[in-house]
Short mmCIF file of C-alpha atoms in Angstrom, two decimals:
data_model
loop_
_atom_site.label_atom_id
_atom_site.label_comp_id
_atom_site.label_asym_id
_atom_site.label_seq_id
_atom_site.Cartn_x
_atom_site.Cartn_y
_atom_site.Cartn_z
CA LEU N 16 -103.47 -200.43 -70.64
CA LEU N 17 -101.68 -198.53 -73.43
CA ARG N 18 -97.99 -198.06 -73.40
CA LEU N 19 -95.55 -196.20 -75.64
CA ARG N 20 -93.66 -198.55 -77.96
CA PRO N 21 -89.90 -198.47 -78.14
CA GLY N 22 -88.72 -195.93 -80.57
CA VAL N 23 -87.38 -192.37 -81.11
CA TYR N 24 -89.92 -189.53 -80.72
CA HIS N 25 -89.39 -185.83 -81.36
CA ARG N 26 -91.17 -182.97 -79.58
CA ARG N 27 -91.04 -179.33 -78.77
CA ALA N 28 -91.33 -178.74 -74.98
CA GLN N 29 -93.34 -175.89 -73.44
CA ASN N 30 -90.12 -173.95 -72.94
CA VAL N 31 -89.50 -174.26 -76.72
CA ALA N 32 -86.63 -176.77 -76.11
CA LEU N 33 -86.36 -179.44 -78.78
CA TYR N 34 -85.91 -183.16 -77.89
CA GLY N 35 -85.44 -186.45 -79.59
CA GLU N 36 -86.55 -188.93 -76.89
CA PHE N 37 -85.29 -192.52 -77.08
CA ASN N 38 -87.83 -194.88 -75.53
CA LEU N 39 -85.79 -198.02 -75.17
CA GLY N 40 -87.30 -201.44 -74.88
CA ASN N 41 -84.56 -202.33 -72.37
CA ARG N 42 -83.82 -198.97 -70.77
CA GLU N 43 -82.33 -200.68 -67.65
CA GLN N 44 -79.38 -201.78 -69.81
CA PHE N 45 -78.27 -198.24 -70.86
CA LEU N 46 -76.14 -196.21 -68.44
CA LYS N 47 -77.65 -197.90 -65.34
CA GLY N 48 -81.24 -197.27 -66.42
CA LYS N 49 -80.89 -193.59 -67.36
CA SER N 50 -83.18 -192.18 -70.06
CA LEU N 51 -81.65 -190.94 -73.27
CA LYS N 52 -82.45 -187.84 -75.26
CA VAL N 53 -80.95 -185.71 -77.99
CA ASN N 54 -81.40 -181.98 -77.37
CA PHE N 55 -80.91 -179.07 -79.74
CA ASP N 56 -80.42 -175.45 -78.55
CA PRO N 57 -81.15 -173.34 -81.66
CA ASP N 58 -79.89 -170.09 -80.04
CA LYS N 59 -76.53 -171.54 -79.16
CA LYS N 60 -76.46 -173.80 -82.19
CA LYS N 61 -75.44 -176.79 -80.05
CA MET N 62 -76.44 -180.39 -79.96
CA TYR N 63 -76.41 -182.41 -76.72
CA MET N 64 -77.08 -185.93 -75.54
CA LEU N 65 -78.93 -185.99 -72.22
CA ALA N 66 -78.97 -188.84 -69.77
CA SER N 67 -81.93 -188.62 -67.33
CA GLY N 68 -82.12 -184.93 -68.12
CA THR N 69 -79.33 -184.06 -65.70
CA ARG N 70 -76.16 -185.28 -67.42
CA LYS N 71 -75.38 -183.35 -70.56
CA PHE N 72 -72.84 -184.40 -73.15
CA ALA N 73 -71.71 -182.85 -76.48
CA LEU N 74 -73.34 -184.87 -79.20
CA VAL N 75 -70.76 -184.40 -82.00
CA PRO N 76 -67.89 -186.27 -80.19
CA LEU N 77 -70.33 -189.14 -79.44
CA LEU N 78 -71.45 -189.29 -83.07
CA ARG N 79 -67.82 -189.53 -84.01
CA ALA N 80 -67.28 -192.29 -81.41
CA ALA N 81 -70.23 -194.11 -82.97
CA GLY N 82 -68.58 -194.06 -86.38
CA VAL N 83 -70.08 -191.03 -88.06
CA SER N 84 -67.48 -189.06 -90.08
CA ASP N 85 -67.04 -185.32 -89.66
CA GLU N 86 -68.08 -184.77 -93.30
CA ARG N 87 -71.30 -186.71 -92.79
CA MET N 88 -72.09 -184.61 -89.70
CA LYS N 89 -71.45 -181.38 -91.48
CA GLN N 90 -73.68 -182.52 -94.35
CA GLU N 91 -76.64 -183.16 -91.97
CA LEU N 92 -76.04 -180.61 -89.20
CA GLY N 93 -74.48 -177.77 -91.15
CA ASP N 94 -71.05 -176.31 -90.51
CA ALA N 95 -72.13 -173.86 -87.79
CA ILE N 96 -73.84 -176.42 -85.55
CA PHE N 97 -71.07 -178.93 -86.16
CA GLU N 98 -68.32 -176.48 -85.18
CA SER N 99 -70.20 -175.15 -82.17
CA SER N 100 -71.00 -178.60 -80.82
CA ASN N 101 -67.56 -179.97 -81.60
CA ALA N 102 -65.87 -177.13 -79.68
CA MET N 103 -67.69 -178.17 -76.47
CA GLU N 104 -65.20 -181.02 -76.00
CA LYS N 105 -62.05 -179.39 -74.64
CA LYS N 106 -59.95 -182.58 -74.63
CA GLU N 107 -60.20 -185.23 -77.27
CA GLY N 108 -62.00 -188.34 -75.98
CA SER N 109 -63.12 -186.78 -72.75
CA THR N 110 -66.84 -187.06 -73.56
CA VAL N 111 -66.86 -190.78 -74.33
CA LYS N 112 -64.62 -191.38 -71.32
CA LYS N 113 -67.27 -189.78 -69.11
CA ILE N 114 -69.83 -192.20 -70.61
CA HIS N 115 -67.49 -195.10 -69.79
CA GLN N 116 -67.11 -193.95 -66.18
CA ILE N 117 -70.88 -193.67 -65.65
CA ALA N 118 -71.50 -197.07 -67.22
CA THR N 119 -68.70 -198.97 -65.42
CA GLY N 120 -67.96 -196.90 -62.33
CA LYS N 121 -64.30 -196.81 -63.34
CA GLU N 122 -62.06 -194.47 -65.36
CA ALA N 123 -61.14 -195.73 -68.79
CA SER N 124 -57.57 -196.84 -69.15
CA SER N 125 -57.51 -195.69 -72.74
CA LEU N 126 -59.65 -194.06 -75.35
CA ASP N 127 -60.07 -197.38 -77.11
CA GLU N 128 -61.54 -198.87 -73.95
CA ALA N 129 -64.01 -195.99 -73.63
CA LEU N 130 -64.99 -196.32 -77.29
CA THR N 131 -65.59 -200.03 -76.85
CA THR N 132 -67.80 -199.41 -73.86
CA PHE N 133 -69.88 -196.77 -75.66
CA LYS N 134 -70.37 -198.83 -78.83
CA GLY N 135 -71.37 -201.78 -76.61
CA LEU N 136 -73.97 -199.70 -74.85
CA LEU N 137 -75.50 -198.64 -78.21
CA ASP N 138 -75.37 -202.20 -79.56
CA ARG N 139 -77.40 -203.51 -76.60
CA THR N 140 -80.22 -200.99 -76.95
CA VAL N 141 -83.63 -202.16 -78.21
CA LEU N 142 -85.89 -200.16 -80.53
CA ASP N 143 -88.93 -201.05 -82.59
CA LYS N 144 -88.45 -201.31 -86.38
CA GLU N 145 -92.03 -200.20 -87.12
CA THR N 146 -91.95 -197.03 -85.08
CA THR N 147 -88.48 -196.00 -86.24
CA GLN N 148 -89.49 -196.52 -89.87
CA THR N 149 -92.10 -193.82 -89.24
CA THR N 150 -90.07 -191.39 -87.14
CA LEU N 151 -86.60 -191.89 -88.68
CA GLU N 152 -87.56 -193.16 -92.15
CA ARG N 153 -85.42 -196.15 -91.38
CA GLY N 154 -86.53 -199.29 -89.52
CA VAL N 155 -83.91 -200.16 -86.93
CA ASP N 156 -83.90 -202.31 -83.83
CA LYS N 157 -81.08 -200.59 -81.96
CA ILE N 158 -79.26 -197.23 -81.77
CA ASP N 159 -76.24 -196.50 -83.98
CA GLY N 160 -74.50 -193.35 -85.13
CA GLU N 161 -76.86 -192.77 -88.03
CA VAL N 162 -79.89 -193.05 -85.72
CA LEU N 163 -78.52 -190.32 -83.44
CA LEU N 164 -77.64 -188.21 -86.48
CA LYS N 165 -81.06 -188.56 -88.04
CA SER N 166 -82.72 -187.61 -84.74
CA ALA N 167 -80.47 -184.49 -84.54
CA LYS N 168 -81.33 -183.53 -88.15
CA ARG N 169 -85.12 -183.78 -87.38
CA LEU N 170 -84.62 -181.36 -84.43
CA ILE N 171 -82.93 -178.88 -86.76
CA ASP N 172 -85.87 -179.18 -89.18
CA MET N 173 -88.29 -178.59 -86.32
CA ALA N 174 -86.40 -175.43 -85.35
CA LYS N 175 -86.74 -174.26 -88.98
CA GLY N 176 -90.49 -174.98 -88.88
CA VAL N 177 -90.44 -177.65 -91.60
CA ASP N 178 -91.05 -180.59 -89.25
CA ASP N 179 -93.86 -180.84 -86.68
CA GLY N 180 -92.35 -183.61 -84.57
CA ASP N 181 -94.15 -186.82 -83.60
CA ASP N 182 -97.47 -187.40 -81.92
CA LYS N 183 -96.71 -189.93 -79.13
CA GLY N 184 -100.41 -190.32 -78.48
CA SER N 185 -101.02 -191.83 -81.89
CA LEU N 186 -102.28 -195.41 -81.82
CA GLN N 187 -99.51 -196.53 -84.19
CA PHE N 188 -97.01 -195.79 -81.44
CA LEU N 189 -98.91 -197.52 -78.63
CA SER N 190 -99.13 -201.14 -77.52
CA ILE N 191 -101.64 -202.84 -75.23
CA HIS N 192 -100.42 -204.37 -71.96
CA SER N 193 -102.01 -206.00 -68.88
CA ALA N 194 -101.24 -204.85 -65.35
CA ASP N 195 -99.19 -208.06 -64.99
CA ASP N 196 -96.92 -206.89 -67.80
CA LEU N 197 -96.25 -203.55 -66.20
CA ILE N 198 -95.70 -204.94 -62.75
CA SER N 199 -93.26 -207.44 -64.20
CA ASN N 200 -91.36 -204.67 -65.90
CA ARG N 201 -91.05 -202.78 -62.60
CA ILE N 202 -89.66 -205.85 -60.88
CA LYS N 203 -87.04 -206.33 -63.64
CA GLU N 204 -85.95 -202.64 -63.35
CA THR N 205 -85.71 -202.96 -59.60
CA ALA N 206 -83.61 -206.11 -59.93
CA PHE N 207 -81.23 -204.40 -62.32
CA ARG N 208 -80.80 -201.38 -60.09
CA ASN N 209 -80.08 -203.56 -56.99
CA LYS N 210 -77.82 -206.09 -58.73
CA ARG N 211 -74.62 -204.48 -57.55
CA LYS N 212 -75.88 -204.06 -53.99
CA MET N 213 -76.79 -207.76 -53.84
CA LEU N 214 -73.40 -208.86 -55.22
CA PHE N 215 -71.62 -206.58 -52.78
CA ARG N 216 -73.46 -207.98 -49.81
CA LEU N 217 -72.74 -211.56 -50.87
CA LYS N 218 -69.06 -210.86 -51.52
CA ASN N 219 -68.25 -208.68 -48.53
CA SER N 220 -70.43 -210.03 -45.75
CA LYS N 221 -71.56 -213.30 -44.24
CA LYS N 222 -75.14 -212.76 -45.33
CA THR N 223 -77.01 -215.60 -46.99
CA LEU N 224 -78.58 -215.14 -50.40
CA LYS N 225 -81.99 -214.59 -48.75
CA GLN N 226 -80.53 -211.91 -46.44
CA ALA N 227 -78.63 -210.19 -49.38
CA VAL N 228 -81.76 -209.73 -51.56
CA PRO N 229 -83.30 -206.27 -50.73
CA VAL N 230 -86.90 -207.59 -50.57
CA ARG N 231 -88.19 -204.18 -49.43
CA GLU N 232 -87.17 -202.66 -52.75
CA PHE N 233 -89.27 -205.15 -54.66
CA ASP N 234 -92.20 -204.59 -52.33
CA LYS N 235 -91.81 -200.86 -52.81
CA ALA N 236 -91.89 -201.28 -56.64
CA ILE N 237 -95.12 -203.26 -56.52
CA ARG N 238 -96.82 -200.96 -54.03
CA GLY N 239 -95.73 -197.98 -56.01
CA PHE N 240 -97.47 -199.28 -59.08
CA PHE N 241 -100.81 -199.27 -57.30
CA ASN N 242 -100.23 -196.09 -55.23
CA THR N 243 -99.25 -193.80 -58.10
CA SER N 244 -100.98 -192.66 -61.24
CA LEU N 245 -100.53 -194.94 -64.24
CA ALA N 246 -99.67 -191.75 -66.13
CA SER N 247 -96.43 -191.36 -64.13
CA GLN N 248 -94.77 -194.77 -64.58
CA GLY N 249 -91.22 -193.89 -65.50
CA ASP N 250 -89.70 -191.46 -68.00
CA GLN N 251 -90.72 -191.93 -71.61
CA THR N 252 -91.95 -195.52 -71.20
CA ASN N 253 -95.13 -194.38 -69.42
CA PRO N 254 -98.42 -196.21 -69.81
CA LEU N 255 -100.78 -193.57 -71.34
#
């Protein structure tokens, strides 16, 4: 079975939307398993970070939180896109504080706490140095501010027609896996999603460890592998 390798891939959707898709090697560790994309709206001249396609955040404040200077952003994005995207944050620090709340389930006590959480999330991501060398011209094994910025710059170039994006079907971006590998990955993702539920049951009830483990969820993950098309196994990390 062929599977997309960890990396950052850029494409133009059928509705002409432009996306930089981050296929993480350990997606379950980022914002409770949510997928990550950079999105550019050429008409509004705005850059976003999307989590699972439903949560939308202004990218410029997050680039700043990741250590990218305003001058560096203006150099790569241009003044118009920088100003438009920067203006999306009405209160300083509100964007990164939202990220902190999603990641921890709690409000940040300070901006510094939120920044530490966000930087920690990026630092724990896993990418492939070989694929990122091709798509970002820089071999990296995790996300940092420059990775997000380079992805955003590629989307701008795609909007200008000077960049065609990436072919995710290319063999250089694919790896070979057995069914055992894919089932194992499903079990790991299920375990991560149910970790809090299990801890809550153990802490707040008289259930034994065996009773606290949601066995049905693991059965469902395994059955789902065989009952659904291999082409629909998860967002971005699909076997092809």
